[in-house]
Amino acid sequence: RAAEWQLDQPAWSGRLRITAKGSTAFIKLEDKTSGELFAQAPVEQFPGIAVEGVTDSSRYFVLRIEDGNGRRAFIGVGFVDRGDAFDFNVALQDHFKWVRQQSELARQAQDLEQGPKLDLGFKEGQTIKLNIANMKKKEGGTGNTRPRPAGPGGLSLLPPPPGGKSGSGERPAPLSTPAQLPGTPITDPLLSWPQPTAAPAADVWGDFAKASG
């Protein structure tokens, strides 16, 4: 409990930094002016025995410091600002989250190396069959398509539509016809069209404008 500590008279005051080397985080207590190291606590897992929170405050923690010669001691540290204590927790959580991700990636890579490798090569004597459409006709072979009739000037004419009737002596019109001026008779019998017949003298329907009713 932090209430049992002499909070009004701390034994030491300075700054705290967190560094990392590999998977181990180091909590370093340094002089805030000169940067001289006062103590450090290596943390190999979090939460763990190296860093523990107290039961009556979120701003105070117990650290297990080491001097590098095998000697260890437990000390209590506290932050004046609650936001600094929050950042202290988040920094440790982020580091060990990264450690877990690296460990998971290394395990997956090892499983892929040890697993059976997929062999996509052809075995001896193995063949495959390809079925490609529209490749059955050989070059130079006779097909069932009929050539289209060639019109004047080498132009191809379209065949008559299916189901249509063609009378005897009729020929398909060319794609392009010469222009015909009004009043000029057409002398070419191939290009002559039947002239419209004159309208009957009497209109069997009558004049709609004069109809009664």
Short mmCIF file of C-alpha atoms in Angstrom, two decimals:
data_model
loop_
_atom_site.label_atom_id
_atom_site.label_comp_id
_atom_site.label_asym_id
_atom_site.label_seq_id
_atom_site.Cartn_x
_atom_site.Cartn_y
_atom_site.Cartn_z
CA ARG A 1 0.00 0.00 0.00
CA ALA A 2 1.34 3.40 -0.99
CA ALA A 3 -0.27 5.00 2.07
CA GLU A 4 2.35 3.27 4.24
CA TRP A 5 5.23 5.01 2.46
CA GLN A 6 6.66 8.38 3.42
CA LEU A 7 5.23 10.14 0.40
CA ASP A 8 6.00 13.63 1.70
CA GLN A 9 9.71 12.82 2.07
CA PRO A 10 10.87 10.68 -0.91
CA ALA A 11 14.36 9.18 -0.65
CA TRP A 12 15.15 10.13 -4.25
CA SER A 13 13.57 12.25 -7.01
CA GLY A 14 14.45 12.19 -10.69
CA ARG A 15 13.24 11.07 -14.11
CA LEU A 16 12.18 7.67 -15.43
CA ARG A 17 12.94 6.30 -18.89
CA ILE A 18 11.99 3.01 -20.54
CA THR A 19 14.37 1.47 -23.08
CA ALA A 20 14.37 -1.94 -24.76
CA LYS A 21 17.01 -4.40 -25.91
CA GLY A 22 15.55 -7.35 -27.75
CA SER A 23 12.55 -8.62 -25.84
CA THR A 24 13.64 -7.13 -22.48
CA ALA A 25 12.53 -3.68 -21.35
CA PHE A 26 14.64 -1.64 -18.93
CA ILE A 27 13.13 0.86 -16.52
CA LYS A 28 15.87 3.38 -15.77
CA LEU A 29 15.82 5.89 -12.93
CA GLU A 30 18.13 8.78 -13.82
CA ASP A 31 19.14 12.13 -12.40
CA LYS A 32 16.94 14.73 -14.07
CA THR A 33 19.84 17.14 -14.53
CA SER A 34 22.95 15.09 -15.31
CA GLY A 35 21.25 11.91 -16.58
CA GLU A 36 23.35 9.74 -14.23
CA LEU A 37 21.82 6.30 -13.70
CA PHE A 38 20.48 5.80 -10.17
CA ALA A 39 18.93 2.32 -10.61
CA GLN A 40 17.37 0.16 -13.30
CA ALA A 41 14.86 -2.66 -13.37
CA PRO A 42 14.97 -5.17 -16.24
CA VAL A 43 11.49 -6.37 -17.20
CA GLU A 44 11.16 -9.65 -19.09
CA GLN A 45 7.38 -9.91 -18.87
CA PHE A 46 4.51 -7.62 -17.99
CA PRO A 47 2.53 -7.91 -15.82
CA GLY A 48 5.10 -9.68 -13.65
CA ILE A 49 7.15 -9.53 -10.50
CA ALA A 50 9.50 -6.88 -11.92
CA VAL A 51 6.72 -4.26 -11.98
CA GLU A 52 3.68 -4.38 -9.70
CA GLY A 53 1.01 -1.80 -9.00
CA VAL A 54 -0.13 -0.98 -5.47
CA THR A 55 -3.67 -1.64 -4.28
CA ASP A 56 -4.60 1.88 -3.17
CA SER A 57 -3.35 4.10 -6.04
CA SER A 58 -2.85 4.10 -9.79
CA ARG A 59 0.18 6.40 -9.57
CA TYR A 60 2.49 4.16 -7.50
CA PHE A 61 4.37 0.97 -8.36
CA VAL A 62 6.88 -1.47 -6.86
CA LEU A 63 10.01 -2.07 -8.98
CA ARG A 64 12.56 -4.86 -8.61
CA ILE A 65 15.89 -3.18 -9.34
CA GLU A 66 19.15 -5.00 -10.09
CA ASP A 67 22.76 -3.83 -10.03
CA GLY A 68 24.07 -6.32 -12.61
CA ASN A 69 26.00 -8.33 -10.01
CA GLY A 70 23.10 -10.49 -8.89
CA ARG A 71 21.88 -8.18 -6.13
CA ARG A 72 18.22 -7.17 -6.22
CA ALA A 73 16.00 -4.88 -4.16
CA PHE A 74 12.37 -3.80 -4.20
CA ILE A 75 11.62 -0.08 -4.12
CA GLY A 76 8.44 1.94 -4.40
CA VAL A 77 8.12 4.68 -7.04
CA GLY A 78 5.33 7.14 -7.70
CA PHE A 79 4.38 9.78 -10.27
CA VAL A 80 3.22 13.25 -9.36
CA ASP A 81 0.93 13.39 -12.42
CA ARG A 82 -1.61 10.65 -13.09
CA GLY A 83 -1.11 11.03 -16.87
CA ASP A 84 2.58 10.09 -16.51
CA ALA A 85 1.61 6.94 -14.66
CA PHE A 86 -0.80 6.08 -17.48
CA ASP A 87 1.94 6.58 -20.10
CA PHE A 88 4.26 4.36 -18.06
CA ASN A 89 1.73 1.52 -18.21
CA VAL A 90 1.02 1.99 -21.91
CA ALA A 91 4.72 1.99 -22.84
CA LEU A 92 5.26 -1.37 -21.14
CA GLN A 93 2.11 -2.86 -22.70
CA ASP A 94 3.10 -1.73 -26.21
CA HIS A 95 6.58 -3.24 -25.88
CA PHE A 96 5.37 -6.66 -24.83
CA LYS A 97 2.60 -6.61 -27.42
CA TRP A 98 5.32 -6.16 -30.03
CA VAL A 99 7.29 -9.04 -28.46
CA ARG A 100 4.27 -11.36 -28.77
CA GLN A 101 3.73 -10.37 -32.40
CA GLN A 102 7.37 -11.09 -33.27
CA SER A 103 7.20 -14.44 -31.54
CA GLU A 104 4.04 -15.37 -33.45
CA LEU A 105 5.59 -14.40 -36.80
CA ALA A 106 8.71 -16.43 -36.06
CA ARG A 107 6.60 -19.46 -35.13
CA GLN A 108 4.57 -19.23 -38.36
CA ALA A 109 7.75 -18.95 -40.45
CA GLN A 110 9.17 -22.02 -38.73
CA ASP A 111 6.00 -24.00 -39.39
CA LEU A 112 6.15 -23.11 -43.08
CA GLU A 113 9.77 -24.26 -43.32
CA GLN A 114 9.10 -27.55 -41.58
CA GLY A 115 5.84 -28.27 -43.43
CA PRO A 116 5.66 -30.22 -46.70
CA LYS A 117 6.54 -28.18 -49.73
CA LEU A 118 4.11 -28.06 -52.65
CA ASP A 119 5.63 -29.60 -55.78
CA LEU A 120 4.02 -28.22 -58.94
CA GLY A 121 6.47 -29.80 -61.39
CA PHE A 122 5.50 -32.47 -63.94
CA LYS A 123 6.34 -36.04 -63.10
CA GLU A 124 8.03 -38.23 -65.68
CA GLY A 125 5.52 -39.26 -68.35
CA GLN A 126 2.78 -37.01 -66.98
CA THR A 127 0.73 -35.13 -69.58
CA ILE A 128 -2.14 -32.69 -69.55
CA LYS A 129 -5.02 -32.20 -72.00
CA LEU A 130 -6.16 -28.78 -73.13
CA ASN A 131 -9.62 -28.28 -74.64
CA ILE A 132 -9.61 -25.00 -76.55
CA ALA A 133 -12.80 -23.98 -78.38
CA ASN A 134 -12.86 -22.92 -82.06
CA MET A 135 -9.54 -24.66 -82.77
CA LYS A 136 -10.87 -27.80 -84.53
CA LYS A 137 -10.48 -26.57 -88.12
CA LYS A 138 -7.11 -27.05 -89.70
CA GLU A 139 -5.52 -24.54 -91.97
CA GLY A 140 -6.47 -25.23 -95.61
CA GLY A 141 -9.49 -27.41 -94.71
CA THR A 142 -12.88 -27.01 -96.29
CA GLY A 143 -15.46 -25.34 -94.13
CA ASN A 144 -19.18 -25.17 -94.38
CA THR A 145 -19.31 -21.42 -94.85
CA ARG A 146 -20.44 -20.24 -98.29
CA PRO A 147 -18.72 -17.30 -99.99
CA ARG A 148 -20.74 -14.16 -100.31
CA PRO A 149 -21.54 -12.90 -103.82
CA ALA A 150 -19.38 -10.03 -104.95
CA GLY A 151 -21.13 -6.95 -106.22
CA PRO A 152 -19.96 -4.30 -108.69
CA GLY A 153 -16.54 -2.90 -107.90
CA GLY A 154 -15.56 -5.89 -105.77
CA LEU A 155 -17.94 -5.03 -102.91
CA SER A 156 -19.47 -7.91 -101.02
CA LEU A 157 -23.22 -8.00 -100.76
CA LEU A 158 -25.14 -9.21 -97.75
CA PRO A 159 -27.17 -12.42 -98.27
CA PRO A 160 -30.97 -12.16 -98.16
CA PRO A 161 -32.52 -12.42 -94.70
CA PRO A 162 -33.67 -15.89 -93.67
CA GLY A 163 -37.27 -16.64 -94.60
CA GLY A 164 -37.41 -13.89 -97.21
CA LYS A 165 -38.80 -14.49 -100.70
CA SER A 166 -36.95 -13.47 -103.83
CA GLY A 167 -38.86 -13.23 -107.11
CA SER A 168 -37.50 -14.39 -110.44
CA GLY A 169 -35.39 -11.84 -112.25
CA GLU A 170 -34.81 -9.66 -109.12
CA ARG A 171 -31.27 -8.76 -108.11
CA PRO A 172 -30.01 -7.34 -104.82
CA ALA A 173 -29.30 -3.66 -104.90
CA PRO A 174 -25.64 -2.58 -104.64
CA LEU A 175 -24.35 -0.95 -101.44
CA SER A 176 -23.92 2.39 -103.12
CA THR A 177 -26.25 3.68 -105.88
CA PRO A 178 -25.60 6.64 -108.13
CA ALA A 179 -27.41 9.82 -107.31
CA GLN A 180 -30.48 10.57 -109.42
CA LEU A 181 -31.56 14.10 -110.04
CA PRO A 182 -35.28 14.87 -110.17
CA GLY A 183 -36.72 14.64 -113.65
CA THR A 184 -33.81 12.60 -115.07
CA PRO A 185 -34.84 9.18 -116.37
CA ILE A 186 -32.86 6.16 -115.25
CA THR A 187 -31.40 4.41 -118.27
CA ASP A 188 -29.79 1.49 -116.49
CA PRO A 189 -32.34 -1.36 -116.34
CA LEU A 190 -30.63 -2.79 -113.23
CA LEU A 191 -31.24 0.39 -111.27
CA SER A 192 -34.79 1.08 -112.46
CA TRP A 193 -37.52 0.99 -109.84
CA PRO A 194 -41.25 0.66 -110.50
CA GLN A 195 -42.86 4.09 -110.72
CA PRO A 196 -45.68 4.85 -108.29
CA THR A 197 -49.14 4.53 -109.78
CA ALA A 198 -51.47 7.46 -109.79
CA ALA A 199 -53.97 7.76 -106.98
CA PRO A 200 -57.54 6.72 -107.84
CA ALA A 201 -59.86 9.47 -108.88
CA ALA A 202 -62.44 8.83 -106.22
CA ASP A 203 -61.52 8.70 -102.53
CA VAL A 204 -63.43 5.83 -101.02
CA TRP A 205 -63.03 7.27 -97.54
CA GLY A 206 -64.25 10.70 -98.36
CA ASP A 207 -63.17 13.95 -96.78
CA PHE A 208 -62.81 13.59 -93.00
CA ALA A 209 -63.29 17.32 -92.57
CA LYS A 210 -66.75 17.06 -94.10
CA ALA A 211 -67.89 13.94 -92.32
CA SER A 212 -70.99 14.39 -90.25
CA GLY A 213 -71.00 13.64 -86.65
#
